[in-house]
XYZ file of C-alpha atoms in Angstrom:
555
model
C 10.795 -12.424 -21.254
C 7.425 -13.432 -22.690
C 4.314 -13.668 -20.558
C 4.086 -17.400 -21.266
C 7.754 -18.179 -20.486
C 7.953 -16.765 -16.963
C 8.792 -20.105 -15.337
C 12.169 -20.053 -17.090
C 13.090 -16.657 -15.672
C 11.687 -16.586 -12.125
C 13.514 -18.589 -9.459
C 11.851 -21.786 -8.262
C 11.131 -20.571 -4.735
C 9.381 -17.394 -5.885
C 7.502 -19.225 -8.638
C 6.235 -21.793 -6.125
C 4.990 -19.126 -3.730
C 3.330 -17.323 -6.613
C 1.560 -20.498 -7.658
C 0.109 -20.897 -4.170
C -1.498 -17.467 -4.559
C -3.122 -18.761 -7.751
C -4.229 -22.039 -6.177
C -5.730 -20.242 -3.186
C -7.396 -17.669 -5.477
C -5.682 -14.668 -3.914
C -5.378 -12.757 -7.185
C -8.479 -10.585 -6.869
C -8.769 -8.237 -9.839
C -7.196 -7.641 -13.257
C -7.717 -4.242 -14.871
C -6.333 -2.703 -18.071
C -6.492 1.090 -17.600
C -4.301 1.664 -20.661
C -3.467 -0.448 -23.663
C -1.028 -3.218 -22.668
C -0.812 -1.803 -19.101
C -2.383 -4.070 -16.481
C -3.061 -3.370 -12.807
C -3.549 -6.525 -10.733
C -4.583 -6.791 -7.080
C -3.017 -9.611 -5.044
C -4.064 -10.495 -1.507
C -1.177 -11.440 0.792
C -0.217 -10.579 4.370
C -1.472 -7.218 3.125
C -3.153 -6.280 -0.168
C -0.625 -5.416 -2.866
C -0.953 -3.941 -6.355
C 1.167 -5.177 -9.263
C 1.627 -3.105 -12.442
C 2.574 -5.015 -15.596
C 3.317 -3.489 -19.003
C 3.420 -5.753 -22.083
C 4.300 -5.060 -25.688
C 2.152 -6.160 -28.639
C 3.785 -9.629 -28.628
C 3.070 -10.052 -24.912
C 6.703 -9.615 -23.928
C 7.064 -8.161 -20.438
C 8.313 -4.582 -20.666
C 8.026 -3.597 -17.002
C 6.691 -4.869 -13.680
C 6.251 -3.133 -10.356
C 4.810 -4.336 -7.029
C 4.173 -2.012 -4.096
C 5.247 -4.648 -1.561
C 8.531 -4.121 0.353
C 10.541 -6.413 -1.934
C 14.032 -5.751 -3.266
C 13.811 -3.476 -6.341
C 14.740 -5.190 -9.604
C 13.670 -8.671 -8.454
C 10.468 -10.626 -8.945
C 8.439 -11.108 -5.758
C 5.804 -13.813 -5.267
C 3.022 -11.249 -5.836
C 4.456 -10.357 -9.247
C 4.855 -14.045 -10.082
C 1.214 -14.686 -9.168
C 0.062 -11.649 -11.139
C 1.979 -12.798 -14.235
C 0.467 -16.288 -13.991
C -3.034 -14.857 -13.585
C -2.509 -12.497 -16.506
C -1.334 -15.411 -18.640
C -4.541 -17.284 -17.829
C -6.563 -14.147 -18.519
C -4.917 -13.740 -21.917
C -5.601 -17.357 -22.830
C -9.234 -17.323 -21.710
C -10.441 -13.966 -23.049
C -10.283 -11.924 -26.189
C -9.611 -8.766 -24.226
C -5.895 -9.207 -24.640
C -5.979 -9.679 -28.407
C -3.722 -7.929 -30.835
C -4.101 -4.156 -30.875
C -3.221 -1.860 -33.675
C -0.781 0.829 -32.625
C -2.630 4.064 -31.885
C -1.110 7.332 -33.048
C 0.318 9.560 -30.339
C -2.328 12.105 -29.234
C 0.122 14.968 -28.736
C 1.519 14.449 -32.234
C -1.946 14.499 -33.795
C -3.039 17.617 -31.895
C 0.164 19.453 -32.785
C -0.491 18.781 -36.468
C -3.961 20.403 -36.405
C -4.571 24.001 -37.401
C -6.456 26.327 -35.048
C -9.531 26.126 -37.300
C -9.439 22.312 -37.365
C -8.958 22.225 -33.597
C -12.038 24.425 -33.080
C -14.116 22.227 -35.397
C -12.981 19.114 -33.577
C -13.752 20.579 -30.143
C -17.142 21.895 -31.276
C -18.123 18.516 -32.734
C -16.943 16.668 -29.624
C -18.823 19.087 -27.357
C -22.029 18.607 -29.355
C -21.742 14.815 -29.263
C -20.475 14.376 -25.696
C -21.990 16.498 -22.878
C -18.961 15.762 -20.664
C -16.631 17.447 -23.162
C -18.911 20.485 -23.314
C -18.879 20.762 -19.512
C -15.081 20.460 -19.491
C -14.657 23.237 -22.068
C -17.137 25.573 -20.377
C -15.643 24.990 -16.919
C -12.244 26.091 -18.222
C -13.769 29.496 -19.051
C -15.429 30.095 -15.671
C -14.789 33.537 -14.159
C -13.293 33.960 -10.701
C -16.622 35.133 -9.240
C -18.536 31.954 -9.949
C -15.690 29.406 -10.019
C -16.663 27.667 -6.781
C -20.376 27.606 -7.632
C -19.702 26.211 -11.099
C -17.308 23.634 -9.670
C -19.851 22.506 -7.083
C -22.495 22.188 -9.800
C -20.161 20.120 -11.974
C -19.184 17.772 -9.133
C -22.802 17.285 -8.075
C -24.028 16.585 -11.619
C -21.724 13.589 -11.926
C -22.554 12.367 -8.446
C -26.322 12.732 -8.812
C -26.549 11.032 -12.204
C -24.995 7.898 -10.674
C -27.360 7.696 -7.694
C -29.798 4.809 -8.061
C -32.258 4.049 -5.258
C -30.500 6.614 -3.042
C -27.137 4.824 -3.411
C -24.048 4.820 -5.643
C -22.906 1.280 -6.371
C -19.283 0.150 -6.503
C -19.250 0.063 -10.315
C -20.660 3.616 -10.597
C -18.276 5.306 -8.147
C -15.513 6.088 -10.726
C -17.979 7.888 -13.014
C -19.564 9.676 -10.050
C -16.134 11.132 -9.213
C -15.322 12.303 -12.735
C -16.542 15.850 -12.069
C -14.434 16.006 -8.906
C -11.370 14.958 -10.906
C -12.047 17.756 -13.406
C -12.286 20.345 -10.636
C -9.070 19.130 -8.992
C -7.268 19.519 -12.315
C -8.495 23.122 -12.420
C -7.309 23.612 -8.826
C -3.861 22.324 -9.731
C -3.667 24.752 -12.656
C -4.714 27.610 -10.365
C -2.058 26.640 -7.808
C 0.686 26.544 -10.430
C -0.532 29.875 -11.790
C -0.418 31.518 -8.366
C -4.217 31.912 -8.076
C -4.239 30.694 -4.497
C -7.717 31.824 -3.455
C -9.427 30.062 -6.347
C -7.291 26.947 -5.880
C -8.253 26.714 -2.198
C -11.956 27.217 -2.943
C -11.928 24.518 -5.635
C -10.168 22.048 -3.322
C -12.710 22.740 -0.589
C -15.563 22.091 -3.035
C -14.156 18.674 -3.947
C -13.413 17.818 -0.332
C -16.896 18.725 0.922
C -18.832 17.059 -1.901
C -16.855 13.804 -1.868
C -16.994 13.498 1.928
C -20.775 14.015 1.776
C -20.986 11.384 -0.981
C -19.507 8.758 1.345
C -22.819 8.607 3.226
C -24.540 6.933 0.261
C -21.783 5.348 -1.825
C -19.854 2.079 -1.836
C -16.306 3.285 -1.173
C -14.762 -0.179 -0.783
C -12.632 0.402 -3.884
C -10.894 3.304 -2.169
C -11.356 5.885 -4.965
C -13.172 8.484 -2.805
C -10.480 8.294 -0.119
C -7.734 8.782 -2.706
C -9.509 11.833 -4.117
C -9.988 13.309 -0.638
C -6.277 12.808 0.067
C -5.339 14.457 -3.245
C -7.542 17.471 -2.512
C -5.947 17.908 0.928
C -2.417 17.640 -0.479
C -3.224 20.234 -3.141
C -4.886 22.410 -0.502
C -1.662 22.440 1.531
C 0.375 23.302 -1.568
C -1.921 26.217 -2.362
C -1.897 27.499 1.237
C 1.900 27.281 1.414
C 2.152 29.253 -1.823
C -0.341 31.798 -0.515
C 1.722 32.410 2.616
C 4.403 33.956 0.392
C 2.214 35.707 -2.179
C -1.138 36.783 -0.699
C -2.041 40.186 0.660
C -3.479 40.374 4.190
C -7.078 40.619 3.011
C -6.664 37.535 0.821
C -4.991 35.620 3.658
C -7.984 36.430 5.866
C -10.354 35.094 3.220
C -8.433 31.833 2.765
C -7.967 31.390 6.528
C -11.686 31.932 7.182
C -12.617 29.364 4.521
C -10.264 26.726 5.914
C -11.308 27.251 9.523
C -15.001 27.206 8.617
C -14.649 23.960 6.649
C -12.741 22.314 9.514
C -15.723 23.116 11.742
C -18.240 21.290 9.527
C -20.128 18.358 11.049
C -19.654 16.270 7.893
C -16.226 15.148 9.125
C -17.591 13.542 12.284
C -14.887 11.296 13.743
C -12.671 11.588 10.648
C -10.121 13.485 12.689
C -7.325 13.098 10.121
C -9.241 15.147 7.530
C -10.326 17.768 10.057
C -6.804 18.178 11.463
C -5.362 18.348 7.940
C -7.572 21.384 7.295
C -6.368 22.969 10.536
C -2.747 22.240 9.641
C -3.259 24.053 6.336
C -4.237 27.124 8.386
C -0.754 27.214 9.940
C 0.826 28.508 6.708
C -1.181 31.736 6.967
C -1.509 32.017 10.771
C 1.267 34.610 10.704
C -0.738 37.311 12.466
C -1.502 37.390 16.189
C -5.249 37.425 15.518
C -5.249 34.465 13.104
C -2.955 32.395 15.317
C -5.175 33.093 18.328
C -8.260 31.944 16.426
C -6.519 28.773 15.241
C -5.242 27.895 18.716
C -8.671 28.621 20.169
C -10.270 26.205 17.722
C -7.698 23.529 18.554
C -8.248 23.942 22.303
C -12.006 23.697 21.769
C -11.557 20.407 19.891
C -9.372 19.103 22.707
C -12.013 19.907 25.331
C -14.724 18.125 23.330
C -12.865 14.796 23.415
C -14.201 12.514 26.195
C -11.519 11.607 28.716
C -10.434 7.944 28.906
C -12.042 7.199 25.525
C -10.640 5.710 22.332
C -10.982 9.173 20.782
C -8.645 10.540 23.431
C -6.014 7.925 22.536
C -6.221 8.635 18.791
C -7.276 12.273 18.488
C -5.300 13.955 21.258
C -1.834 13.234 19.768
C -2.982 14.570 16.379
C -4.266 17.770 17.946
C -1.122 18.250 20.015
C 1.017 17.753 16.909
C -0.778 20.721 15.306
C 0.086 22.795 18.366
C 3.705 21.684 18.023
C 3.751 22.605 14.314
C 2.514 26.105 15.160
C 5.398 26.525 17.614
C 7.920 25.078 15.156
C 6.739 27.548 12.514
C 6.583 30.737 14.565
C 8.302 30.300 17.970
C 11.837 29.947 19.340
C 13.720 26.645 19.674
C 13.375 26.924 23.445
C 9.580 27.145 23.211
C 9.499 24.171 20.855
C 11.717 22.077 23.161
C 9.629 22.940 26.212
C 6.401 21.849 24.528
C 8.097 18.713 23.224
C 9.271 17.639 26.701
C 5.837 18.328 28.191
C 4.311 15.742 25.860
C 6.845 12.899 25.819
C 4.134 10.457 26.878
C 2.925 10.527 23.269
C 5.001 8.332 20.903
C 4.984 10.987 18.169
C 6.605 13.501 20.501
C 9.055 10.965 21.901
C 10.236 10.122 18.370
C 10.801 13.791 17.613
C 12.812 14.207 20.822
C 14.857 11.075 20.096
C 15.618 12.248 16.554
C 16.742 15.600 17.929
C 19.042 13.969 20.511
C 20.482 11.603 17.892
C 21.391 14.556 15.667
C 22.966 16.321 18.654
C 24.892 13.179 19.628
C 23.257 13.167 23.071
C 23.263 9.362 23.230
C 22.782 9.142 27.002
C 19.532 11.096 26.647
C 18.403 8.735 23.869
C 19.011 5.646 26.014
C 17.326 7.259 29.009
C 14.178 8.139 27.028
C 14.033 4.692 25.432
C 14.409 2.851 28.740
C 11.628 4.921 30.297
C 9.379 4.226 27.315
C 10.058 0.479 27.430
C 9.167 0.224 31.121
C 5.439 0.502 30.516
C 5.091 -0.033 26.780
C 2.574 -2.722 25.821
C 2.433 -2.301 22.040
C 4.975 -4.528 20.213
C 5.525 -2.103 17.330
C 6.413 0.702 19.751
C 8.714 -1.541 21.794
C 10.506 -2.381 18.553
C 10.868 1.320 17.691
C 12.441 2.202 21.041
C 14.797 -0.783 20.766
C 15.800 0.313 17.265
C 16.828 3.701 18.631
C 18.932 1.936 21.273
C 20.508 -0.260 18.606
C 21.374 2.840 16.588
C 23.144 4.296 19.636
C 25.071 1.074 20.287
C 26.202 0.926 16.662
C 27.363 4.534 16.659
C 29.226 4.064 19.949
C 30.689 0.652 19.033
C 28.999 -1.213 21.903
C 29.164 -4.762 20.478
C 27.742 -6.638 23.466
C 24.576 -4.576 23.634
C 24.199 -4.828 19.867
C 24.244 -8.624 20.178
C 21.651 -8.582 22.951
C 19.165 -6.383 21.098
C 19.611 -8.158 17.754
C 18.884 -11.477 19.476
C 15.731 -9.967 21.015
C 14.593 -8.884 17.559
C 15.194 -12.385 16.232
C 13.115 -14.010 18.972
C 10.388 -11.409 18.367
C 10.061 -12.751 14.820
C 11.882 -9.984 12.944
C 13.915 -11.627 10.172
C 15.823 -8.492 9.123
C 18.556 -8.711 11.732
C 19.933 -12.237 11.488
C 22.848 -11.444 9.177
C 23.784 -8.410 11.254
C 23.859 -10.585 14.374
C 25.946 -13.248 12.651
C 28.530 -10.694 11.511
C 29.193 -9.702 15.133
C 30.657 -13.157 15.913
C 33.837 -14.798 14.703
C 33.649 -18.158 12.858
C 35.118 -20.023 15.822
C 32.375 -18.910 18.230
C 29.399 -18.796 15.873
C 28.693 -22.540 15.995
C 27.877 -22.570 19.714
C 25.965 -19.291 19.471
C 23.902 -20.586 16.550
C 22.952 -23.746 18.438
C 21.846 -21.632 21.388
C 19.694 -19.541 19.042
C 17.976 -22.689 17.732
C 17.483 -23.939 21.295
C 15.853 -20.611 22.134
C 13.359 -20.989 19.277
C 12.621 -24.527 20.491
C 12.103 -23.430 24.094
C 9.646 -20.770 22.945
C 7.921 -23.133 20.493
C 8.410 -20.380 17.916
C 8.664 -22.496 14.783
C 6.190 -20.405 12.781
C 8.050 -17.113 13.198
C 9.404 -15.510 10.032
C 12.814 -15.162 11.665
C 13.001 -18.899 12.470
C 12.055 -19.850 8.912
C 14.588 -17.420 7.495
C 17.311 -19.005 9.657
C 16.360 -22.451 8.333
C 16.594 -21.204 4.765
C 19.865 -19.320 5.235
C 21.565 -22.258 6.930
C 19.763 -24.889 4.778
C 18.688 -26.948 7.790
C 16.817 -29.552 5.780
C 15.772 -31.693 8.759
C 14.073 -28.803 10.494
C 12.569 -27.609 7.203
C 11.033 -31.060 6.725
C 9.539 -30.967 10.225
C 7.994 -27.601 9.420
C 6.516 -28.838 6.119
C 5.042 -31.882 7.836
C 3.141 -29.511 10.112
C 2.263 -27.182 7.201
C 2.024 -29.467 4.124
C 1.095 -26.719 1.655
C 4.405 -24.996 2.312
C 6.172 -27.825 0.488
C 5.554 -25.726 -2.633
C 7.909 -23.096 -1.210
C 10.439 -25.332 0.469
C 10.973 -28.360 -1.770
C 14.199 -26.963 -3.357
C 15.794 -27.239 0.092
C 14.618 -30.835 0.637
C 14.768 -32.826 -2.603
C 18.435 -33.772 -2.236
C 18.192 -35.137 1.322
C 14.540 -36.205 1.543
C 13.195 -37.077 -1.940
C 10.614 -39.605 -0.695
C 9.240 -37.272 1.964
C 8.963 -34.449 -0.577
C 7.072 -36.772 -2.923
C 4.661 -37.806 -0.157
C 3.946 -34.217 0.855
C 3.281 -33.134 -2.736
C 0.890 -36.040 -3.253
C -0.913 -35.189 -0.010
C -1.375 -31.536 -0.988
C -2.478 -32.338 -4.546
C -4.980 -34.994 -3.454
C -6.454 -32.702 -0.796
C -6.760 -29.867 -3.321
C -8.351 -32.191 -5.883
C -10.873 -33.405 -3.334
C -12.018 -29.825 -2.706
C -12.224 -28.868 -6.407
C -15.619 -28.747 -8.093
C -15.215 -26.697 -11.288
C -12.860 -26.429 -14.246
C -11.082 -23.369 -12.923
C -10.086 -25.209 -9.751
C -9.186 -28.330 -11.731
C -6.653 -26.196 -13.592
C -5.164 -25.126 -10.272
C -4.692 -28.808 -9.415
C -2.973 -29.324 -12.755
C -0.641 -26.420 -12.032
C 0.293 -28.089 -8.754
C 0.975 -31.321 -10.643
C 3.281 -29.454 -13.028
C 5.154 -28.111 -10.035
C 5.238 -31.635 -8.588
C 6.687 -32.893 -11.864
C 9.412 -30.288 -11.653
C 10.242 -31.281 -8.078
C 9.893 -35.068 -8.224
C 10.152 -36.062 -11.869
C 7.895 -37.004 -14.785
C 7.373 -40.637 -13.749
C 5.945 -39.701 -10.360
C 3.753 -37.054 -11.976
C 2.391 -39.516 -14.577
C 1.630 -42.060 -11.868
C -0.276 -39.479 -9.839
C -2.204 -38.345 -12.914
C -3.294 -41.943 -13.532
C -4.386 -42.287 -9.910
C -6.419 -39.073 -10.067
C -8.051 -40.050 -13.369
C -9.131 -43.310 -11.778
C -10.356 -41.626 -8.577
C -12.331 -38.945 -10.407
C -13.375 -40.724 -13.592
C -16.921 -39.365 -13.166
C -15.626 -35.777 -13.272
C -15.111 -35.545 -17.019
C -13.949 -31.920 -16.913
C -11.246 -32.820 -14.397
C -10.088 -35.809 -16.463
C -9.992 -33.556 -19.526
C -7.720 -31.053 -17.752
C -5.468 -33.851 -16.450
C -5.017 -35.182 -19.980
C -3.838 -31.769 -21.170
C -0.777 -31.830 -18.898
C 2.455 -31.961 -20.949
C 0.566 -31.872 -24.258
């Protein structure tokens, strides 16, 4: 499939939804980190990232979107990203033809040691960053942390302008931190746990401090902090098996001291992650006592009846549970678990344990108690899902029906087919009508579950009512309406296109209008599209750029 032929390969419904992302300018950023590899940000119900790989002829080699779509299919975010990339390729020279670059590994393997040294020496003389990279690889164990801190700070400080690091300078400011993390990973793989931990702590401390005077809206600092913590845990876990007692003490002291730093403030997730890393090497009575003492101190410092208590206390208690799971008996773990069932994290652990044991009565009892006072919808759904799991495993059809119907009325569109399968064909008709009546009684016509039911059952009359209330959605729904309501579909398209045209003031937006007209032509025919084009040219004859774009349609 070529980048400019996507309309022939993506289904109409998905293509229409993708076009609405283009029209509403929800494709935010196009980047090309590698040749022919594009990373595109699309704003939807959440922000999603689409990866697209092209070949030299702009054929699509691979696509991937991090939304929860079905693997192997094109979602609306991918469709929008492909359209935006097509426009980008037409409007810029950035996507021109590239000559194939030789493979770096192949070239390096072909060089002699002498040629390699000459190449490295020349690169180090010309590029200071290369020199720093080479020298840092030769740092001794005694000054590894100091050299790493110096390297990280050099990159950060050179990007500070007027006491601030701008969005565009953040990636370069973090380059030194990336170098140090690569060293830490090598140390971890090589079993040099102490050095790996120290290098991770350097990156963590310097990047967290950098957040005070940097634009982190792109998310790069947070990603790097997460990577350093993950690597820190890997190193600590390795050290638990390999380190001598004196080395364990050194690593433990470093982790505990860093967790106590004021730089973390209310960033409890980072602080608790450091404390959790201590668990791997808290295998002596003295170290465990110090760790538990620090955790208890943190707990006492949290103001009662505050938002911190709601967020921080469960995280702290989970560390205490992990300590018991690592070093104590099953009885001690169970006792602590039951003492803290008021916290959702602990309740889930208990429910999972009972499900594995087949103690279904205990599962239902815990869920019912949780539902009695639960106000948060996402937690109510979780407890109901546990109950549904029990009913499915025990073959309780009636209770399955009741809970699946609750999910449907709550707006969850994942359970409709499962509910339908529980009824025979002869009884489904009456049940289905009652379901529709329930949506009507609750005035719930904008719920995802209601719309999914309309689509699955192709209820064109109800779909038309919905589109009349939400005219822009005709772009998504016209395939379900053109057969029964061609005139109404035509009127809705014209309404949307005219409203969009009225709000357009530059050539980029005029092109969006033209894309809508092309979709209109596909839905309602060429004659209707030509008539609308003539009307728009007459209405906006003074907007020469708009008229020019209209005349390009179908050329």
